[in-house]
Short mmCIF file of C-alpha atoms in Angstrom, two decimals:
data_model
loop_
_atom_site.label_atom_id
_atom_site.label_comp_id
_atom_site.label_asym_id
_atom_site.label_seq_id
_atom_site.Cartn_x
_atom_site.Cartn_y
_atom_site.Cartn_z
CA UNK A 20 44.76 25.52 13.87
CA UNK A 21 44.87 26.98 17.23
CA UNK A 22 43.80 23.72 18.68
CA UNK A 23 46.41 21.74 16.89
CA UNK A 24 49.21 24.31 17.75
CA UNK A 25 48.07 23.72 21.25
CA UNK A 26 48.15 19.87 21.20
CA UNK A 27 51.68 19.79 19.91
CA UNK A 28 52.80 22.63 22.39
CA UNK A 29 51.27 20.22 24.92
CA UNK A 30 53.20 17.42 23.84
CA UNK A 31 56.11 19.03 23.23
CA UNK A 32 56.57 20.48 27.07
CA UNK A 33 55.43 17.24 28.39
CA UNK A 34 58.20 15.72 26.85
CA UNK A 35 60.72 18.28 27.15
CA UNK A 36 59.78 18.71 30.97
CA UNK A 37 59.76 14.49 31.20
CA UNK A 38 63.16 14.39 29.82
CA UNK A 39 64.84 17.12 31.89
CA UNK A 40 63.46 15.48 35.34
CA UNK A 41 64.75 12.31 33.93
CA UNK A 42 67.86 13.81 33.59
CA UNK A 43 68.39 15.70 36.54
CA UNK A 44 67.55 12.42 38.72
CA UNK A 45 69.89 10.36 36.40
CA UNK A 46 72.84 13.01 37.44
CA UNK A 47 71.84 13.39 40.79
CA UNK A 48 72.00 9.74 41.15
CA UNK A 49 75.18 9.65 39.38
CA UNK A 50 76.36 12.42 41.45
CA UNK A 51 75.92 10.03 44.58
CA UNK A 52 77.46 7.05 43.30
CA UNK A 53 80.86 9.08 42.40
CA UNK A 54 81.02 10.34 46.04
CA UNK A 55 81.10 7.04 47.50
CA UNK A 56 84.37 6.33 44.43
CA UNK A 57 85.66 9.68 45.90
CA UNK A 58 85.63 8.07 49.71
CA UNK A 59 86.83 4.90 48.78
CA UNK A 60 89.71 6.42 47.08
CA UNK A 61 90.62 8.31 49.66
CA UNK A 62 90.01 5.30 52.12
CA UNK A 63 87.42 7.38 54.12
CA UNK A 64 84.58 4.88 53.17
CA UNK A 65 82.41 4.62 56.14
CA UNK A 66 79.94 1.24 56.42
CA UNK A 67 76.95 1.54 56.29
CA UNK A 68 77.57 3.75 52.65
CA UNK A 69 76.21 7.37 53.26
CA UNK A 70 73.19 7.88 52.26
CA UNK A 71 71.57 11.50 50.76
CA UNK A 72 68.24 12.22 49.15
CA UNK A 73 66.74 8.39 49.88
CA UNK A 74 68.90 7.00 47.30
CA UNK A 75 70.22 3.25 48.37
CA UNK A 76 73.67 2.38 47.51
CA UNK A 77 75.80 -0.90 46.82
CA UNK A 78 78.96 -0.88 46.78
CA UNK A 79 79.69 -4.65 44.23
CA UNK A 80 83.23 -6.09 43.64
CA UNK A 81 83.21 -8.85 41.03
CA UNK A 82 85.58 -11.76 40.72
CA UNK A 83 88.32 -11.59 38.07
CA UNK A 84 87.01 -14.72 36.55
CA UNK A 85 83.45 -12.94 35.86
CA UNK A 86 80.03 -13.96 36.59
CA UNK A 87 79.89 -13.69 40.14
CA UNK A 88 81.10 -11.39 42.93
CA UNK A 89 80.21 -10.14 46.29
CA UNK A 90 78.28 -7.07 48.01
CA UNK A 91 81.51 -5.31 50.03
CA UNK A 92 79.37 -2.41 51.56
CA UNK A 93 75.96 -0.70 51.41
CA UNK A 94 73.48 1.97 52.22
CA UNK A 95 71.23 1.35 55.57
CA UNK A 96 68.61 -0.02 53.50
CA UNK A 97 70.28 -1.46 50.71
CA UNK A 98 70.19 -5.68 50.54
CA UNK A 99 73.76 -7.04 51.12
CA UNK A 100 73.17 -10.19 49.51
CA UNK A 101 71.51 -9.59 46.31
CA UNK A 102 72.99 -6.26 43.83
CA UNK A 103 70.36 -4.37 42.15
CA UNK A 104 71.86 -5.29 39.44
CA UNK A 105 72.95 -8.95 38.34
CA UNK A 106 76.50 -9.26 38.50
CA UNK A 107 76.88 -10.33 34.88
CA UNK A 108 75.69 -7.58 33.28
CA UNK A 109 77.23 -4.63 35.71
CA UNK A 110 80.42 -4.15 33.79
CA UNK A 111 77.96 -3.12 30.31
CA UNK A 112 75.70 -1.65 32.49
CA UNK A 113 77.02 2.34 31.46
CA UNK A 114 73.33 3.84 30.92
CA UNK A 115 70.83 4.34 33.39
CA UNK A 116 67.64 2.48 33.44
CA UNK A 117 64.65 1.73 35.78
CA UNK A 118 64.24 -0.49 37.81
CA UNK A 119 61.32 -2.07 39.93
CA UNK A 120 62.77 -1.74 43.34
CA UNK A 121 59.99 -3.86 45.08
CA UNK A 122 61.43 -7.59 44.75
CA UNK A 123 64.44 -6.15 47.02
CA UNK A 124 62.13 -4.36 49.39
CA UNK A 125 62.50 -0.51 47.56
CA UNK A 126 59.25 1.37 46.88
CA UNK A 127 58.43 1.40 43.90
CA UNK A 128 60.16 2.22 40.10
CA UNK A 129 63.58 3.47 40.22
CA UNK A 130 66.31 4.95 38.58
CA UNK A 131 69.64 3.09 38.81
CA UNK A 132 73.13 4.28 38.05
CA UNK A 133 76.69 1.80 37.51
CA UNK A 134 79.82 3.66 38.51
CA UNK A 135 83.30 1.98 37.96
CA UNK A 136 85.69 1.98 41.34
CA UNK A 137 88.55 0.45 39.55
CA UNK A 138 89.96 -2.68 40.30
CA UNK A 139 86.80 -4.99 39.55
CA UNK A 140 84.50 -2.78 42.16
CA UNK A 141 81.56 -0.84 41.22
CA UNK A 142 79.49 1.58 42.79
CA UNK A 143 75.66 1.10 42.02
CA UNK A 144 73.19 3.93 43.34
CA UNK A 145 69.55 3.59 43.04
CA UNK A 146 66.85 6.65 43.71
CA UNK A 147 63.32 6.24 43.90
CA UNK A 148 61.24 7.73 40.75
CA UNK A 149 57.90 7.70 42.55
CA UNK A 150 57.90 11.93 43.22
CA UNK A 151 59.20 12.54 39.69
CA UNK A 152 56.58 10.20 37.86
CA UNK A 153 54.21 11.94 40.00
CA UNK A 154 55.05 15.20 39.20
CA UNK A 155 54.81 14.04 35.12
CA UNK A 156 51.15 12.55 35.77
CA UNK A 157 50.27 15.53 37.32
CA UNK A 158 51.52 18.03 34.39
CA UNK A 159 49.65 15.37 32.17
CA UNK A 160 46.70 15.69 33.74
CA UNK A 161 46.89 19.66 34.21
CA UNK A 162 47.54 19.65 30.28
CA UNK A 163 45.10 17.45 29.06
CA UNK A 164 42.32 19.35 31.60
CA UNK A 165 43.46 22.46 30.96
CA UNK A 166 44.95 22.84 27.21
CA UNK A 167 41.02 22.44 26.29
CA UNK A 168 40.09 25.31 28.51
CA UNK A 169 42.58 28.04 27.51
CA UNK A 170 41.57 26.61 23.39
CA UNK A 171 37.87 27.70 24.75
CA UNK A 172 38.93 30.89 26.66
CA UNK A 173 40.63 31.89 23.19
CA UNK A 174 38.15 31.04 20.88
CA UNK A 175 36.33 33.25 22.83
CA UNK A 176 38.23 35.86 23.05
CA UNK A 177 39.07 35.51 19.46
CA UNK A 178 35.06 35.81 18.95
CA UNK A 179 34.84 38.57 20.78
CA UNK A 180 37.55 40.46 19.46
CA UNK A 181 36.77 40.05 15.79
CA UNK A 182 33.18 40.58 16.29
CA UNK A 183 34.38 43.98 17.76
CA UNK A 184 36.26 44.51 14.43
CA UNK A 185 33.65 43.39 12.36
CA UNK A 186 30.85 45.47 13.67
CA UNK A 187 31.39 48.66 12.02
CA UNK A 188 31.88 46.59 8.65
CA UNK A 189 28.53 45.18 9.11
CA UNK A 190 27.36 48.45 9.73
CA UNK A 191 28.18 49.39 6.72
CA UNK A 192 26.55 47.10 4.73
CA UNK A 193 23.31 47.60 6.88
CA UNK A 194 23.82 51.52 5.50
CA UNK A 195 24.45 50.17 2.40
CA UNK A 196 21.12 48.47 1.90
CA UNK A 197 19.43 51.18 3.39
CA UNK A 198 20.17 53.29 0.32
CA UNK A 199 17.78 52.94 -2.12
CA UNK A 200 16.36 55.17 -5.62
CA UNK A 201 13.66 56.34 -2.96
CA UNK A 202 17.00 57.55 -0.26
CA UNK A 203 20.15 57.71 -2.14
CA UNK A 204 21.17 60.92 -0.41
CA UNK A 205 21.97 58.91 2.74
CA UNK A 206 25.63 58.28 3.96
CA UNK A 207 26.99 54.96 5.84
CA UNK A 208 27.73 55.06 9.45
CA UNK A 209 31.21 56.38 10.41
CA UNK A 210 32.85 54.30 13.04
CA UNK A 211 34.53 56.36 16.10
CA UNK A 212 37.56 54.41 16.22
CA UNK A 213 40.46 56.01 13.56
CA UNK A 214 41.26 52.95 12.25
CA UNK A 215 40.94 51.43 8.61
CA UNK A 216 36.96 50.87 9.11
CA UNK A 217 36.86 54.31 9.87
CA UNK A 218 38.62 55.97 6.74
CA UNK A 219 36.70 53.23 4.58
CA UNK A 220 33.64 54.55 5.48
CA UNK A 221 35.11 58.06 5.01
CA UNK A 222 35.96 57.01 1.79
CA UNK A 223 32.40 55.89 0.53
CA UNK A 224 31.03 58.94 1.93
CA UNK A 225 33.04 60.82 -0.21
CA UNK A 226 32.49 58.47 -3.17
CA UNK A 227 28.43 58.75 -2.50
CA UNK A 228 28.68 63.09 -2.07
CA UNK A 229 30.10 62.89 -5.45
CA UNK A 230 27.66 60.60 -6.98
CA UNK A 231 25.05 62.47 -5.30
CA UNK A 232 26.45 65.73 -6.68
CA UNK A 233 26.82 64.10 -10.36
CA UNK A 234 23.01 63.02 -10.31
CA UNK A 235 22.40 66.72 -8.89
CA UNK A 236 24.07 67.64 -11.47
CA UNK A 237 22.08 65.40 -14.09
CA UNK A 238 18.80 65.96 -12.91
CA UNK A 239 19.55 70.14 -13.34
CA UNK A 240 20.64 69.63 -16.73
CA UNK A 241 17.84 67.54 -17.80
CA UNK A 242 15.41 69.99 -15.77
CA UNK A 243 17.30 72.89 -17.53
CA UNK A 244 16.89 71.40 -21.27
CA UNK A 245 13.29 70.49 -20.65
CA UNK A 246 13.10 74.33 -19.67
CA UNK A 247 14.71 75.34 -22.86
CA UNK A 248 13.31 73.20 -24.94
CA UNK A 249 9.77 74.41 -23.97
CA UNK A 250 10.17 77.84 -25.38
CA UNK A 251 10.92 77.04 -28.37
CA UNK A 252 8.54 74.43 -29.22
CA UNK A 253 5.38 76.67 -27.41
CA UNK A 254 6.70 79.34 -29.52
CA UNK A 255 6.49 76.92 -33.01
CA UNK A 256 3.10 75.54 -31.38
CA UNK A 257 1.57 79.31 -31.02
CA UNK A 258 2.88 80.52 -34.38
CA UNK A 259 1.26 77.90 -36.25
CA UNK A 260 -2.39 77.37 -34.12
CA UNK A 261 -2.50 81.29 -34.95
CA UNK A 262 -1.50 81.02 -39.00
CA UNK A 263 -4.29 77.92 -39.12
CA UNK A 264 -6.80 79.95 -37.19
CA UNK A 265 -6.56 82.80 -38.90
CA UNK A 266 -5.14 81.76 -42.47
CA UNK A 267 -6.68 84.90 -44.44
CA UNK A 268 -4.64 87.43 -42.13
CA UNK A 269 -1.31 85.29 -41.81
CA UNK A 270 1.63 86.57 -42.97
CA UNK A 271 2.95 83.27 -44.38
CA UNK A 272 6.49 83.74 -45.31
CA UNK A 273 6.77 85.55 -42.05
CA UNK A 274 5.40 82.80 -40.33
CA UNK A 275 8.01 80.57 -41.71
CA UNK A 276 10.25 82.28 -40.50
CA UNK A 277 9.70 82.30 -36.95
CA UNK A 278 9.51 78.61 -37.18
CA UNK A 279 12.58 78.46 -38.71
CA UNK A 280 14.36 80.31 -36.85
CA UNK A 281 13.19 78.21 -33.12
CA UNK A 282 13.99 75.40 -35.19
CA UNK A 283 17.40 76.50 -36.25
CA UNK A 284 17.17 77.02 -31.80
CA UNK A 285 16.41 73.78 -31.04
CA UNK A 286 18.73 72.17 -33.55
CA UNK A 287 21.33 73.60 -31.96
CA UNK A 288 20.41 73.11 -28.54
CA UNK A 289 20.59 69.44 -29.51
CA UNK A 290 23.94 69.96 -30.97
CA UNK A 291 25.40 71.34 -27.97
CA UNK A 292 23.71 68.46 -25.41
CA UNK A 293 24.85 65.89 -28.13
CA UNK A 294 28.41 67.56 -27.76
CA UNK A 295 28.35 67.58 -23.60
CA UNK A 296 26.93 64.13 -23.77
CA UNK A 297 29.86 62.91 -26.01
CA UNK A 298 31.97 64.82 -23.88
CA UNK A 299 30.78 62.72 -20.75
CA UNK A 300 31.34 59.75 -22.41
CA UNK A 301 35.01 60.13 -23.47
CA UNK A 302 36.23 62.13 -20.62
CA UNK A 303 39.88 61.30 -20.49
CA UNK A 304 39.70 59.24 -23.39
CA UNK A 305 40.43 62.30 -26.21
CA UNK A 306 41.35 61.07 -29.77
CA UNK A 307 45.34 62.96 -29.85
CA UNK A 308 46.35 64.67 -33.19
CA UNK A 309 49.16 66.57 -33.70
CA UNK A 310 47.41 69.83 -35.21
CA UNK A 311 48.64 73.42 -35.60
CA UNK A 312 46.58 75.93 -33.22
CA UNK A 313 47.76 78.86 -35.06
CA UNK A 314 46.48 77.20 -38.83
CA UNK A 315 43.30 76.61 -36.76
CA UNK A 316 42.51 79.72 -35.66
CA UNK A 317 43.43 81.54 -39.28
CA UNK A 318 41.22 79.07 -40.77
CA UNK A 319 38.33 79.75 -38.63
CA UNK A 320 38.65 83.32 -38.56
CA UNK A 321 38.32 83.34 -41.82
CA UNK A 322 34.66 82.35 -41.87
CA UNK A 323 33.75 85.34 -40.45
CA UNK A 324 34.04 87.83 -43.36
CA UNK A 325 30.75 88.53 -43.69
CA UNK A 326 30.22 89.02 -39.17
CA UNK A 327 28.71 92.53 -37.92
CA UNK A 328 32.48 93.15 -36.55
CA UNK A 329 35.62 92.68 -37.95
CA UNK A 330 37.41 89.64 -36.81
CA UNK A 331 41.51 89.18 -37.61
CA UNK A 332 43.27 86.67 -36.71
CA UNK A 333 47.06 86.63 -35.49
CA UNK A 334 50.27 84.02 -34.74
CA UNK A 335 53.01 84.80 -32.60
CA UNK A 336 56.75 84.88 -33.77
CA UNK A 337 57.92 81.62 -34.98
CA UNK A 338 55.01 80.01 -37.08
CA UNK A 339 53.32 77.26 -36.38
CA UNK A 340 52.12 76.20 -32.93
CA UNK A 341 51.53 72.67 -32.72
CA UNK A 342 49.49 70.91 -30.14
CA UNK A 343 48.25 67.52 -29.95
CA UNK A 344 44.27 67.41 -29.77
CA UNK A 345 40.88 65.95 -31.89
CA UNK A 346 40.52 68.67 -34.71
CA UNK A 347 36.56 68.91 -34.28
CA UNK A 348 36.64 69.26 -30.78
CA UNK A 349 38.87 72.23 -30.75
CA UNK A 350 37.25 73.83 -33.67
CA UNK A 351 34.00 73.84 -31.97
CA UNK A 352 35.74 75.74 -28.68
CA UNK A 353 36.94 78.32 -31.38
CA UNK A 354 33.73 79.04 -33.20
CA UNK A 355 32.05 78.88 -29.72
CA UNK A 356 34.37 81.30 -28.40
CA UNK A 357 34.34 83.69 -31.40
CA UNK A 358 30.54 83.65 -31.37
CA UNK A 359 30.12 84.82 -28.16
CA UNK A 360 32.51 87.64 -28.84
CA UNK A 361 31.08 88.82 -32.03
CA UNK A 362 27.48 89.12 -30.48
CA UNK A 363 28.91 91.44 -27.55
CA UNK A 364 31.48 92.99 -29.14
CA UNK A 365 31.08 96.74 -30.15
CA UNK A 366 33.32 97.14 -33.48
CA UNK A 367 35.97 94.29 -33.64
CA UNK A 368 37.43 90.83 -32.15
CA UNK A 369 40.56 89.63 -32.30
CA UNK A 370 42.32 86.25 -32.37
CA UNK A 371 45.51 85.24 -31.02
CA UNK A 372 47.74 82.45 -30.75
CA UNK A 373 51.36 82.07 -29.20
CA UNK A 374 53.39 80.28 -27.09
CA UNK A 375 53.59 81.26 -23.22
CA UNK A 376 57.08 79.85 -20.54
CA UNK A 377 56.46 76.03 -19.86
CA UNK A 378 55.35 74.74 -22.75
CA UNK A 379 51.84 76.51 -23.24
CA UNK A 380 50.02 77.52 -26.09
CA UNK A 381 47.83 80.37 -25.63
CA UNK A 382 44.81 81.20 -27.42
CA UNK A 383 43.31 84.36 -26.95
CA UNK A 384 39.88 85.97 -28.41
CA UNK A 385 39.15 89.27 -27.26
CA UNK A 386 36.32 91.73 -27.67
CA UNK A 387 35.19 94.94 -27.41
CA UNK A 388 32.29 94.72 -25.99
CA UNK A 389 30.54 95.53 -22.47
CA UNK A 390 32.64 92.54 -20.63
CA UNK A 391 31.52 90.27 -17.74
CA UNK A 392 31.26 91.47 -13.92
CA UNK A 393 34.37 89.60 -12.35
CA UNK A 394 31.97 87.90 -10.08
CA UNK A 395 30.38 86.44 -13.14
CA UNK A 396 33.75 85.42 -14.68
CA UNK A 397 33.03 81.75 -13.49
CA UNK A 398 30.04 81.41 -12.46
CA UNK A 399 28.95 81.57 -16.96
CA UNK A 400 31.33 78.40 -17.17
CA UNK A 401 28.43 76.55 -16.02
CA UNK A 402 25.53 74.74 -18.31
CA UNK A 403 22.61 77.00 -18.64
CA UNK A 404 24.07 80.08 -17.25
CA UNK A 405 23.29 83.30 -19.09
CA UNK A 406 23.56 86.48 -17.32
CA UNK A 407 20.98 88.55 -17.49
CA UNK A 408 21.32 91.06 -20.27
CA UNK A 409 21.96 88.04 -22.62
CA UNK A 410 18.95 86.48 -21.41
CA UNK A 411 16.72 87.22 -24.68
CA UNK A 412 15.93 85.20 -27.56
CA UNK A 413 18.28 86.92 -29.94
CA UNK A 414 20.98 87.47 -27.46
CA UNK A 415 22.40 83.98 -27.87
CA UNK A 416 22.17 79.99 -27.50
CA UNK A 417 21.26 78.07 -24.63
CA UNK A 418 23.86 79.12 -22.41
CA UNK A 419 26.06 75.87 -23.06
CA UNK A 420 28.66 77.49 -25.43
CA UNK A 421 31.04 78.31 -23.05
CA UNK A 422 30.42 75.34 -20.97
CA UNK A 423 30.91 73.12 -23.46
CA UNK A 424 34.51 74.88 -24.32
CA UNK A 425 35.49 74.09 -20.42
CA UNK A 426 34.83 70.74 -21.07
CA UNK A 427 36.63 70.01 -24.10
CA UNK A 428 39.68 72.28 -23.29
CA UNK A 429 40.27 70.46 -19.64
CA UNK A 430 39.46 66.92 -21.75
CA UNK A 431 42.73 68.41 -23.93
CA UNK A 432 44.67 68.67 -20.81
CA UNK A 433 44.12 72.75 -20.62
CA UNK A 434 42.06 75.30 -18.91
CA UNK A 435 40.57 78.31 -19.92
CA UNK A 436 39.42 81.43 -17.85
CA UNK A 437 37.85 85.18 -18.66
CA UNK A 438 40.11 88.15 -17.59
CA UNK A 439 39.31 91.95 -18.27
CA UNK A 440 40.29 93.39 -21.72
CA UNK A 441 39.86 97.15 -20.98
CA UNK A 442 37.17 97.35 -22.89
CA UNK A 443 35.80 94.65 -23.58
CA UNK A 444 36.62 90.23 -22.60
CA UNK A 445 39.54 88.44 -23.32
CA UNK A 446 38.92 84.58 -23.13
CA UNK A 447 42.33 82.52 -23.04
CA UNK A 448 42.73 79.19 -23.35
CA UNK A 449 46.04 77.48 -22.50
CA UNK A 450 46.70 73.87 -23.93
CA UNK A 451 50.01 72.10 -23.85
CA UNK A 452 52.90 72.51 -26.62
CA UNK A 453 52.99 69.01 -28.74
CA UNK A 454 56.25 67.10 -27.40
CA UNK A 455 57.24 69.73 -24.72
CA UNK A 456 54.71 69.00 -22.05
CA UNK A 457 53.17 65.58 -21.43
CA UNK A 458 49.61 65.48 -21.90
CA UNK A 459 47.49 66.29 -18.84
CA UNK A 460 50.45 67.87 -17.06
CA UNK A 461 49.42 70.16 -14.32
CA UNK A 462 47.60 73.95 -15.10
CA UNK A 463 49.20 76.93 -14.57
CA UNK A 464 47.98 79.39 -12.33
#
């Protein structure tokens, strides 16, 4: 493309700079042949005709019958027998044209004008072409030389150029393969230049810190389940080598027990990785009901008649408070929630739902109990975390309760924090009203 753009630029100014020395000769010439008019109007016409810029002039009057005439006056070296041109065709002869001046002694091609005088006389003016032709041949020549060097000087420079620009890209993908299952923790090269190339690679970096942190995060979990899956099952394995090796001193029904009850453990430890897993897998993607919170939390609360504590259940002024959420998911965050209370809590737990400025519905479960260090207000939002006086087997689950409400309350479009109850925890979850704030609007602080 460049090459063709130059070839018809080429041609183009050739032409364009052919036509405007043609021209300028052509008036020049013309230019001449009016002066001598001028003179002989003024009868001031000198002989020999004056002569300027080596043009040679005739001055031709023609006889009224036509086809023939006579040479009155001319230039020093123009013929006075023979006009330049044939007096037949001087009266049509308007246009200028070439001519070859050699058969009346002129050098060379040149450029010949026909001025009327009046009165059957004419004024032709001839100017040699020779230094303009020349000057066309050598623009050729500099064009046709030199059009092909400035197409290789750009290609070059068009090589070099986008080379430059496409360095850093194949950088990248030299990065890229470098990363393998064996060195996934490396990051691409980061260009110094602040251009496009440069936030790209930003860009991946990021993208490969957060995969990296999400298989970090993986890897923990699965390293954290094989962990708590161990207990269990070495406790199941120990129980029963000791019932079959000693079978006369086993307390069967006691025995039976135990198992049941790490097998009631691990069931529910694969409940609650099932439930993170599904979680994973539909993140964003949460089945909307409309649903009342404060039904929700009655009915649960009712299950609980027989807890160690009391647990009552409350709704705020007005009734109902609809939301729009999956059912089971939200049940679960409720019985996880109220679990965890009644095993700390000292004498009661209550249950609350309302409505809060904004559009918010609040659900609130409070205990009595010892609470959580503020420190530790986050940090038991994460999978596997158990602090440490709830680190025995009876003092709870796995540690994914909580985590597992996180996930499913954010997946709602809500948060949920821990705050001091004075005694005791409060854990509040805020999800949005059902038509009053659009789903996934932004959290509160």
């Amino acid at each position: 493309m460049l090459a063709v753009t130059l070839g018809v630029g080429g041609v183009i100014f050739i032409a364009t700079l052919s036509r405007l020395l043609l021209n300028s000769i052509d008036d020049a010439t013309r230019q001449r042949a009016e002066y001598v008019v001028t003179l002989l109007e003024s009868g001031q016409l000198p002989d020999p005709l004056p002569v300027t810029g080596g043009s040679t002039l005739q001055l031709v009057e023609l006889a009224p019958t036509g086809g023939n005439g006579r040479i009155v006056s001319a230039s020093p070296l123009g013929d006075r027998l023979v006009p330049l041109v044939p007096y037949a065709r001087i009266p049509s002869a308007t246009e200028p044209r070439f001519l070859d001046g050699r058969p009346y002694g002129l050098p060379g091609p040149m450029r010949v004008v026909v001025v009327s005088a009046g009165e059957g006389r004419y004024v032709i003016a001839a100017t040699p072409f020779a230094e303009t032709r020349f000057s066309i041949d050598t623009t050729v020549k500099a064009a046709f030389f030199g059009l092909p060097l400035l197409l290789l000087l750009l290609a070059a420079m068009t090589w070099l150029i986008v080379g430059s620009a496409l360095r850093p890209i194949s950088a990248l993908r030299r990065g890229a393969t470098a990363i393998t299952a064996r060195q996934r923790y490396r990051r691409l090269p980061v260009p110094e230049s602040r251009d496009e190339v440069h936030s790209l690679a930003v860009t991946l970096n990021d993208m490969l810190a957060r995969l990296e942190d999400a298989d970090a995060r993986q890897r923990a979990l699965v390293s954290d389940a094989a962990h708590e899956l161990r207990s269990p099952l070495a406790s199941i394995r120990t129980q029963l080598e000791v019932a079959l090796d000693y079978p006369d001193r086993t307390d069967w029904p006691d025995t039976a027990r135990g198992v049941l009850e790490d097998t009631l453990r691990l069931s529910r430890l694969a409940e609650d990785l099932l439930a993170l897993a599904r979680l994973d897998e539909r993140r964003g993607a949460v089945r909307q009901e409309r649903l009342d919170l404060a039904a929700l939390a009655l009915g649960v609360a009712e299950r609980y008649g027989e807890a160690p504590v009391a647990v009552t259940a409350s709704a705020g002024e007005g009734g109902g408070v609809p939301v729009m959420g999956e059912p089971g998911d939200l049940t679960r965050v409720l019985v996880n929630l109220i679990d965890n209370a009644v095993r700390h809590a000292e004498s009661a737990v209550s249950v609350s739902v309302g409505d809060e400025r904004g559009g918010w519905a609040v659900l609130t479960v409070t205990d009595d109990g010892p609470g959580i260090p503020e420190a530790d207000r986050e940090r038991v939002f994460a999978r596997f975390t158990r602090l440490d006086t709830a680190r025995s087997r009876d003092a709870g689950g796995a540690g994914l309760g909580l985590a597992i409400v996180r996930e499913t309350v954010r997946a709602h479009g809500g948060d949920v924090h821990l705050e001091d109850a004075g005694p005791g925890l409060r854990a509040v979850v805020r999800l949005p009203r059902a038509g009053d704030v659009t789903f996934g609007a932004a959290i509160p602080s």
